[in-house]
Amino acid sequence: MTTSGPGPKTVVVTGAASQVGFFLLPRLAAAGFRVVAVSRRPQAEATASFGRGWPGHDSTRWVTADLERPAGTTWSDGSHAWIHLGPLHLLPPVLDSGGAASVRRLVAFGSTSRFTKARSTHPRERKLVAELEAGEAGLARSCAARDIGWTLFRPTLIYGAGLDRNVMVIVAAIRRFGVFPLVGAGQGLRQPVHADDLAAACVAALDSPASVDRAYDLSGGEVLAYREMVSRIFAAAGRSPRLVPVPAVAVGFALWCLSRLPRYRDFNIEMARRMADDMVFSHAEATRDFGYRPRSFQPVVERPG
Ligand SMILES: NC(=O)c1ccc[n+]([C@@H]2O[C@H](COP(=O)([O-])OP(=O)(O)OC[C@H]3O[C@@H](n4cnc5c(N)ncnc54)[C@H](OP(=O)(O)O)[C@@H]3O)[C@@H](O)[C@H]2O)c1
């Protein structure tokens, strides 16, 4: 899909107030698209965390809507494409209720958690995996029934806007305690992906016939051990790395305590166990089909100003 033809094309972005949306909306505007940005919150609240320097564009229209109540999605009328950055399983019911009648191209986000959490014993994580699997199947089925070309992205750990709960949780621990607990040797491999590389991938996929009806694992441009990832975050925060070996059960207990807080309710002992797991995924197919070339790990440790 291109912006050529009569007038600018319109793209719906659901989950627009997310860290990927932070980079995607300006990219879409720069590419000449008109954007309908959807959040459950009013625009001022949705974009408050984006900071004062975030470029607000005249071509972006914000709509307040909850995808769990899919009836009446008139805000998508006339749109050519849809980029879904929210929870994947919410999308198929919206498509099935006729919420994308004019849409011919769609990009949606799943997660490599579908694979990395597949053997988790934690009920919340098992539910997440089931939702991701059902979401992937539902996306293909709903799009096929409506002649919509779909592309599914499965990112690894996302960071880069200072709005994530991956790098920024580690930053918060470093700033508060000056040390970071490590289970075992912390040798499990990671491949964090910058949110702006995912935003660029969305725009590139819209213009890539090869990516229609295909799923891609989108990993970052560098593979590094968990302890090296944390050490880099220390350095980016202006601190010398201080990693303290701690038994898995102690980290698990700390995570359980944190999970009592609403913001961290998905934290659990499985996260401590996974420090030793490798979470590495090839993005070669994305490079081949739409030129995906993610950057190496460059941690961002400040929220947008
Ligand atoms: N974070 C990661 O490390 C990671 C890793 C792999 C895959 N992913 C996937 O990548 C995508 C982006 O991740 P993220 O961490 O940047 O975002 P996120 O925090 O998972 O959420 C994305 C957005 O979804 C919207 N949303 C949630 N429920 C909604 C509903 N009922 N109706 C309408 N909007 C709803 C929220 O918007 P409002 O609150 O503004 O309504 C939120 O900003 C997600 O699909 C996520 O599952 C994330």
Coordinates of C-alpha atoms and ligand atoms in Angstrom, one line a residue:
M1 CA 0.0 0.0 0.0
T2 CA 1.4 3.4 -0.9
T3 CA 0.3 7.0 -0.4
S4 CA 0.0 7.5 -4.2
G5 CA -3.4 8.0 -5.8
P6 CA -6.0 10.7 -5.1
G7 CA -5.5 12.3 -1.6
P8 CA -3.8 10.8 1.4
K9 CA -4.7 7.3 2.6
T10 CA -6.1 6.9 6.1
V11 CA -4.7 4.4 8.6
V12 CA -6.3 3.4 11.8
V13 CA -3.9 2.8 14.7
T14 CA -5.3 1.0 17.7
G15 CA -3.1 1.0 20.8
A16 CA -1.8 4.3 19.5
A17 CA -0.8 5.6 23.0
S18 CA 1.7 2.7 23.3
Q19 CA 5.5 3.0 23.1
V20 CA 5.4 1.8 19.4
G21 CA 2.7 4.4 18.7
F22 CA 5.0 7.0 20.1
F23 CA 7.3 6.5 17.1
L24 CA 4.7 5.2 14.6
L25 CA 2.3 8.2 14.5
P26 CA 5.0 10.7 13.5
R27 CA 6.3 8.2 10.9
L28 CA 2.9 7.7 9.4
A29 CA 2.3 11.4 9.2
A30 CA 5.8 11.9 7.6
A31 CA 4.9 9.2 5.0
G32 CA 1.8 11.2 4.1
F33 CA -0.9 9.1 5.8
R34 CA -3.9 10.5 7.6
V35 CA -4.1 8.8 11.0
V36 CA -7.0 7.8 13.2
A37 CA -5.4 7.1 16.6
V38 CA -7.5 5.0 19.0
S39 CA -7.1 4.9 22.8
R40 CA -9.5 4.1 25.6
R41 CA -8.5 7.5 27.1
P42 CA -9.1 11.0 25.7
Q43 CA -6.2 12.4 23.6
A44 CA -4.7 14.6 26.3
E45 CA -4.5 11.7 28.8
A46 CA -3.4 9.2 26.2
T47 CA -0.5 11.3 25.0
A48 CA 0.5 12.8 28.4
S49 CA 3.3 10.3 28.8
F50 CA 4.7 11.2 25.4
G51 CA 6.1 14.4 26.8
R52 CA 6.0 18.0 25.6
G53 CA 8.5 17.5 22.8
W54 CA 6.4 14.8 21.0
P55 CA 5.4 16.0 17.6
G56 CA 1.5 16.2 17.6
H57 CA 0.4 16.2 14.0
D58 CA -2.6 17.9 12.4
S59 CA -3.1 14.7 10.4
T60 CA -3.8 12.6 13.5
R61 CA -7.3 12.4 14.7
W62 CA -7.7 10.8 18.2
V63 CA -10.7 8.7 19.0
T64 CA -11.7 7.3 22.4
A65 CA -12.9 3.7 22.1
D66 CA -12.6 0.4 23.9
L67 CA -12.1 -2.6 21.6
E68 CA -13.7 -4.9 24.2
R69 CA -16.9 -3.1 23.2
P70 CA -16.6 -3.5 19.4
A71 CA -20.1 -2.3 18.4
G72 CA -20.2 1.1 16.6
T73 CA -16.6 1.4 15.3
T74 CA -17.7 4.1 12.8
W75 CA -14.3 5.8 13.4
S76 CA -12.7 3.3 11.0
D77 CA -15.1 4.1 8.1
G78 CA -13.2 5.0 5.0
S79 CA -9.8 3.8 6.3
H80 CA -7.5 1.8 3.9
A81 CA -5.3 0.2 6.5
W82 CA -5.2 -0.7 10.2
I83 CA -2.2 -1.1 12.5
H84 CA -3.1 -2.8 15.8
L85 CA -0.6 -2.3 18.6
G86 CA -3.0 -3.5 21.4
P87 CA -3.6 -7.0 22.7
L88 CA -4.0 -9.3 19.7
H89 CA -7.0 -11.3 20.8
L90 CA -9.1 -8.1 21.0
L91 CA -8.9 -7.6 17.2
P92 CA -10.7 -10.5 15.6
P93 CA -14.1 -9.7 17.3
V94 CA -13.8 -6.1 16.1
L95 CA -13.2 -7.3 12.5
D96 CA -16.0 -9.8 12.8
S97 CA -18.4 -7.1 13.9
G98 CA -17.8 -5.3 10.7
G99 CA -15.5 -2.7 12.2
A100 CA -13.1 -2.6 9.2
A101 CA -15.4 -2.6 6.1
S102 CA -13.1 -0.4 3.9
V103 CA -9.8 -1.8 5.3
R104 CA -7.7 -3.8 2.8
R105 CA -4.4 -4.1 4.7
L106 CA -3.7 -4.8 8.3
V107 CA -0.6 -5.1 10.5
A108 CA -1.1 -6.6 14.0
F109 CA 1.2 -7.4 17.0
G110 CA 1.5 -10.7 18.7
S111 CA 4.6 -11.6 20.7
T112 CA 7.4 -14.2 20.9
S113 CA 6.0 -14.8 24.4
R114 CA 3.8 -17.2 22.5
F115 CA 6.9 -19.4 22.4
T116 CA 9.0 -18.3 25.4
K117 CA 6.1 -18.6 27.9
A118 CA 4.7 -21.8 26.3
R119 CA 5.9 -24.0 29.2
S120 CA 5.0 -21.5 32.0
T121 CA 3.2 -22.9 35.0
H122 CA 1.8 -19.5 36.0
P123 CA -2.0 -19.1 35.2
R124 CA -1.7 -15.5 34.0
E125 CA 1.1 -16.5 31.6
R126 CA -0.8 -19.6 30.4
K127 CA -3.8 -17.3 29.7
L128 CA -1.5 -14.9 27.8
V129 CA -0.1 -17.7 25.6
A130 CA -3.7 -19.0 24.9
E131 CA -4.8 -15.5 23.9
L132 CA -1.8 -15.0 21.6
E133 CA -2.5 -18.4 19.9
A134 CA -6.2 -17.7 19.6
G135 CA -5.4 -14.1 18.4
E136 CA -3.1 -15.4 15.7
A137 CA -5.6 -17.9 14.4
G138 CA -8.5 -15.4 14.7
L139 CA -6.6 -12.7 12.8
A140 CA -5.9 -15.0 9.8
R141 CA -9.5 -16.3 9.8
S142 CA -11.2 -12.9 10.2
C143 CA -9.0 -11.2 7.6
A144 CA -9.5 -14.1 5.0
A145 CA -13.2 -13.8 5.4
R146 CA -13.1 -10.0 4.6
D147 CA -10.4 -10.0 1.9
I148 CA -8.0 -8.1 4.2
G149 CA -4.2 -8.7 3.7
W150 CA -2.7 -9.2 7.1
T151 CA 0.8 -9.2 8.5
L152 CA 1.6 -10.4 12.0
F153 CA 4.6 -9.2 14.0
R154 CA 5.9 -11.1 17.0
P155 CA 8.4 -8.8 18.7
T156 CA 10.8 -9.8 21.4
L157 CA 11.3 -7.5 24.5
I158 CA 10.4 -3.9 23.4
Y159 CA 12.2 -0.8 24.7
G160 CA 13.3 2.6 23.4
A161 CA 10.8 5.3 24.2
G162 CA 11.4 5.3 28.0
L163 CA 7.8 4.1 28.3
D164 CA 8.3 0.3 28.6
R165 CA 8.2 -2.0 31.6
N166 CA 11.3 -3.9 30.6
V167 CA 14.3 -1.6 30.6
M168 CA 12.6 1.0 32.8
V169 CA 11.8 -1.5 35.6
I170 CA 15.5 -2.3 35.7
V171 CA 16.4 1.4 35.6
A172 CA 14.0 2.0 38.6
A173 CA 15.7 -0.8 40.6
I174 CA 19.2 0.5 39.8
R175 CA 18.2 4.0 40.8
R176 CA 16.5 2.9 44.0
F177 CA 18.9 0.2 45.3
G178 CA 22.1 0.8 43.3
V179 CA 22.3 -2.9 42.6
F180 CA 20.4 -5.5 40.5
P181 CA 19.7 -9.1 41.6
L182 CA 20.7 -11.8 39.2
V183 CA 19.5 -15.4 39.3
G184 CA 22.5 -17.7 38.5
A185 CA 25.0 -16.4 36.0
G186 CA 22.5 -14.4 34.0
Q187 CA 23.7 -16.0 30.8
G188 CA 20.3 -16.4 29.1
L189 CA 20.4 -14.7 25.8
R190 CA 18.2 -11.7 25.0
Q191 CA 17.5 -9.7 21.8
P192 CA 15.7 -6.5 22.8
V193 CA 14.1 -4.6 20.0
H194 CA 13.7 -0.8 19.8
A195 CA 10.1 0.4 19.5
D196 CA 11.1 2.7 16.6
D197 CA 12.5 -0.2 14.6
L198 CA 9.0 -1.8 15.0
A199 CA 7.3 1.4 13.9
A200 CA 9.5 1.5 10.8
A201 CA 8.6 -2.1 10.1
C202 CA 4.9 -1.3 10.3
V203 CA 5.3 1.4 7.6
A204 CA 7.5 -0.8 5.5
A205 CA 5.1 -3.7 5.7
L206 CA 2.2 -1.6 4.4
D207 CA 4.2 -1.2 1.2
S208 CA 5.4 -4.8 0.9
P209 CA 3.2 -7.3 -1.1
A210 CA 5.6 -10.1 0.1
S211 CA 4.5 -9.6 3.7
V212 CA 0.8 -10.1 3.0
D213 CA -0.7 -13.0 5.0
R214 CA 2.6 -13.7 6.8
A215 CA 3.9 -13.8 10.3
Y216 CA 7.3 -12.5 11.3
D217 CA 9.4 -12.8 14.5
L218 CA 10.8 -9.3 15.0
S219 CA 13.9 -9.4 17.2
G220 CA 16.5 -6.7 17.9
G221 CA 19.8 -6.2 16.1
E222 CA 22.0 -7.6 18.8
V223 CA 22.0 -10.8 20.9
L224 CA 23.4 -10.4 24.4
A225 CA 23.4 -12.2 27.7
Y226 CA 20.9 -11.0 30.3
R227 CA 23.7 -9.9 32.6
E228 CA 25.3 -7.9 29.7
M229 CA 21.9 -6.3 29.0
V230 CA 21.6 -5.2 32.6
S231 CA 25.2 -4.0 32.6
R232 CA 24.5 -1.8 29.6
I233 CA 21.5 -0.3 31.4
F234 CA 23.6 0.5 34.4
A235 CA 26.1 2.3 32.0
A236 CA 23.3 4.2 30.3
A237 CA 22.0 5.3 33.7
G238 CA 25.5 6.6 34.5
R239 CA 26.3 3.9 37.1
S240 CA 29.0 1.1 37.4
P241 CA 27.3 -2.3 37.0
R242 CA 26.6 -3.9 40.4
L243 CA 25.0 -7.3 39.8
V244 CA 24.3 -9.3 42.9
P245 CA 23.8 -13.1 42.6
V246 CA 20.6 -14.0 44.4
P247 CA 18.7 -17.4 44.7
A248 CA 15.8 -17.7 42.4
V249 CA 13.4 -18.2 45.3
A250 CA 14.5 -14.8 46.8
V251 CA 14.0 -12.9 43.5
G252 CA 10.7 -14.8 43.1
F253 CA 9.5 -13.6 46.5
A254 CA 10.5 -10.0 45.6
L255 CA 8.5 -10.3 42.3
W256 CA 5.6 -11.8 44.2
C257 CA 5.6 -8.8 46.6
L258 CA 5.7 -6.4 43.6
S259 CA 2.8 -8.3 42.0
R260 CA 0.6 -7.1 44.8
L261 CA 0.8 -3.7 43.2
P262 CA -1.7 -3.1 40.3
R263 CA 1.0 -1.8 38.0
Y264 CA 3.1 -5.0 38.4
R265 CA 0.3 -7.6 38.8
D266 CA 1.8 -9.7 36.0
F267 CA 5.1 -10.2 37.8
N268 CA 5.8 -13.7 39.0
I269 CA 8.5 -16.3 39.8
E270 CA 8.6 -17.6 36.3
M271 CA 10.3 -14.3 35.3
A272 CA 13.2 -15.1 37.7
R273 CA 13.5 -18.6 36.3
R274 CA 13.6 -17.3 32.7
M275 CA 16.8 -15.2 33.4
A276 CA 18.7 -18.4 32.3
D277 CA 16.6 -19.0 29.2
D278 CA 17.7 -18.0 25.7
M279 CA 15.1 -15.9 23.9
V280 CA 16.6 -15.4 20.5
F281 CA 14.7 -15.3 17.2
S282 CA 15.7 -14.8 13.6
H283 CA 14.3 -11.8 11.8
A284 CA 15.9 -12.9 8.4
E285 CA 12.5 -13.3 6.7
A286 CA 11.6 -9.7 7.7
T287 CA 14.9 -8.4 6.3
R288 CA 14.2 -10.3 3.1
D289 CA 10.6 -9.2 2.6
F290 CA 10.6 -5.5 3.8
G291 CA 14.2 -4.5 4.6
Y292 CA 13.9 -4.9 8.4
R293 CA 17.3 -3.9 9.9
P294 CA 17.0 -3.3 13.6
R295 CA 19.6 -1.4 15.6
S296 CA 21.9 -2.9 18.2
F297 CA 20.9 -2.5 21.9
Q298 CA 21.0 1.2 22.9
P299 CA 19.1 1.4 26.2
V300 CA 17.0 4.5 26.7
V301 CA 16.7 5.2 30.5
E302 CA 14.6 8.4 30.6
R303 CA 10.9 9.0 30.1
P304 CA 10.1 11.4 27.3
G305 CA 10.6 15.0 28.4
Ligands
LIG1 N1 6.2 -4.7 25.8 C1 6.9 -5.8 25.2 O1 8.0 -6.1 25.6 C2 6.2 -6.6 24.2 C3 6.9 -7.7 23.7 C4 6.3 -8.5 22.7 C5 5.1 -8.1 22.1 N2 4.4 -7.0 22.6 C6 3.2 -6.7 22.0 O2 3.4 -5.5 21.2 C7 2.3 -4.6 21.3 C8 2.7 -3.3 21.8 O3 3.3 -3.5 23.1 P1 3.4 -2.3 24.2 O4 4.1 -2.9 25.3 O5 4.0 -1.2 23.5 O6 1.9 -1.9 24.5 P2 0.9 -2.4 25.6 O7 1.2 -1.7 26.9 O8 0.9 -3.9 25.6 O9 -0.5 -2.0 25.1 C9 -0.7 -1.4 23.9 C10 -2.0 -0.5 23.9 O10 -3.1 -1.4 23.8 C11 -4.2 -0.6 24.2 N3 -5.3 -1.3 24.7 C12 -5.3 -2.3 25.6 N4 -6.6 -2.7 25.8 C13 -7.4 -2.0 25.0 C14 -8.8 -2.0 24.7 N5 -9.6 -2.9 25.4 N6 -9.3 -1.2 23.8 C15 -8.4 -0.3 23.2 N7 -7.1 -0.3 23.4 C16 -6.6 -1.1 24.3 C17 -3.7 0.4 25.3 O11 -4.1 1.7 24.9 P3 -4.9 2.7 25.9 O12 -4.5 2.3 27.3 O13 -4.4 4.0 25.5 O14 -6.3 2.4 25.7 C18 -2.2 0.3 25.1 O15 -1.6 1.5 24.9 C19 1.2 -5.3 22.1 O16 0.4 -6.1 21.3 C20 2.1 -6.3 23.0 O17 1.3 -7.4 23.3 C21 5.0 -6.3 23.6

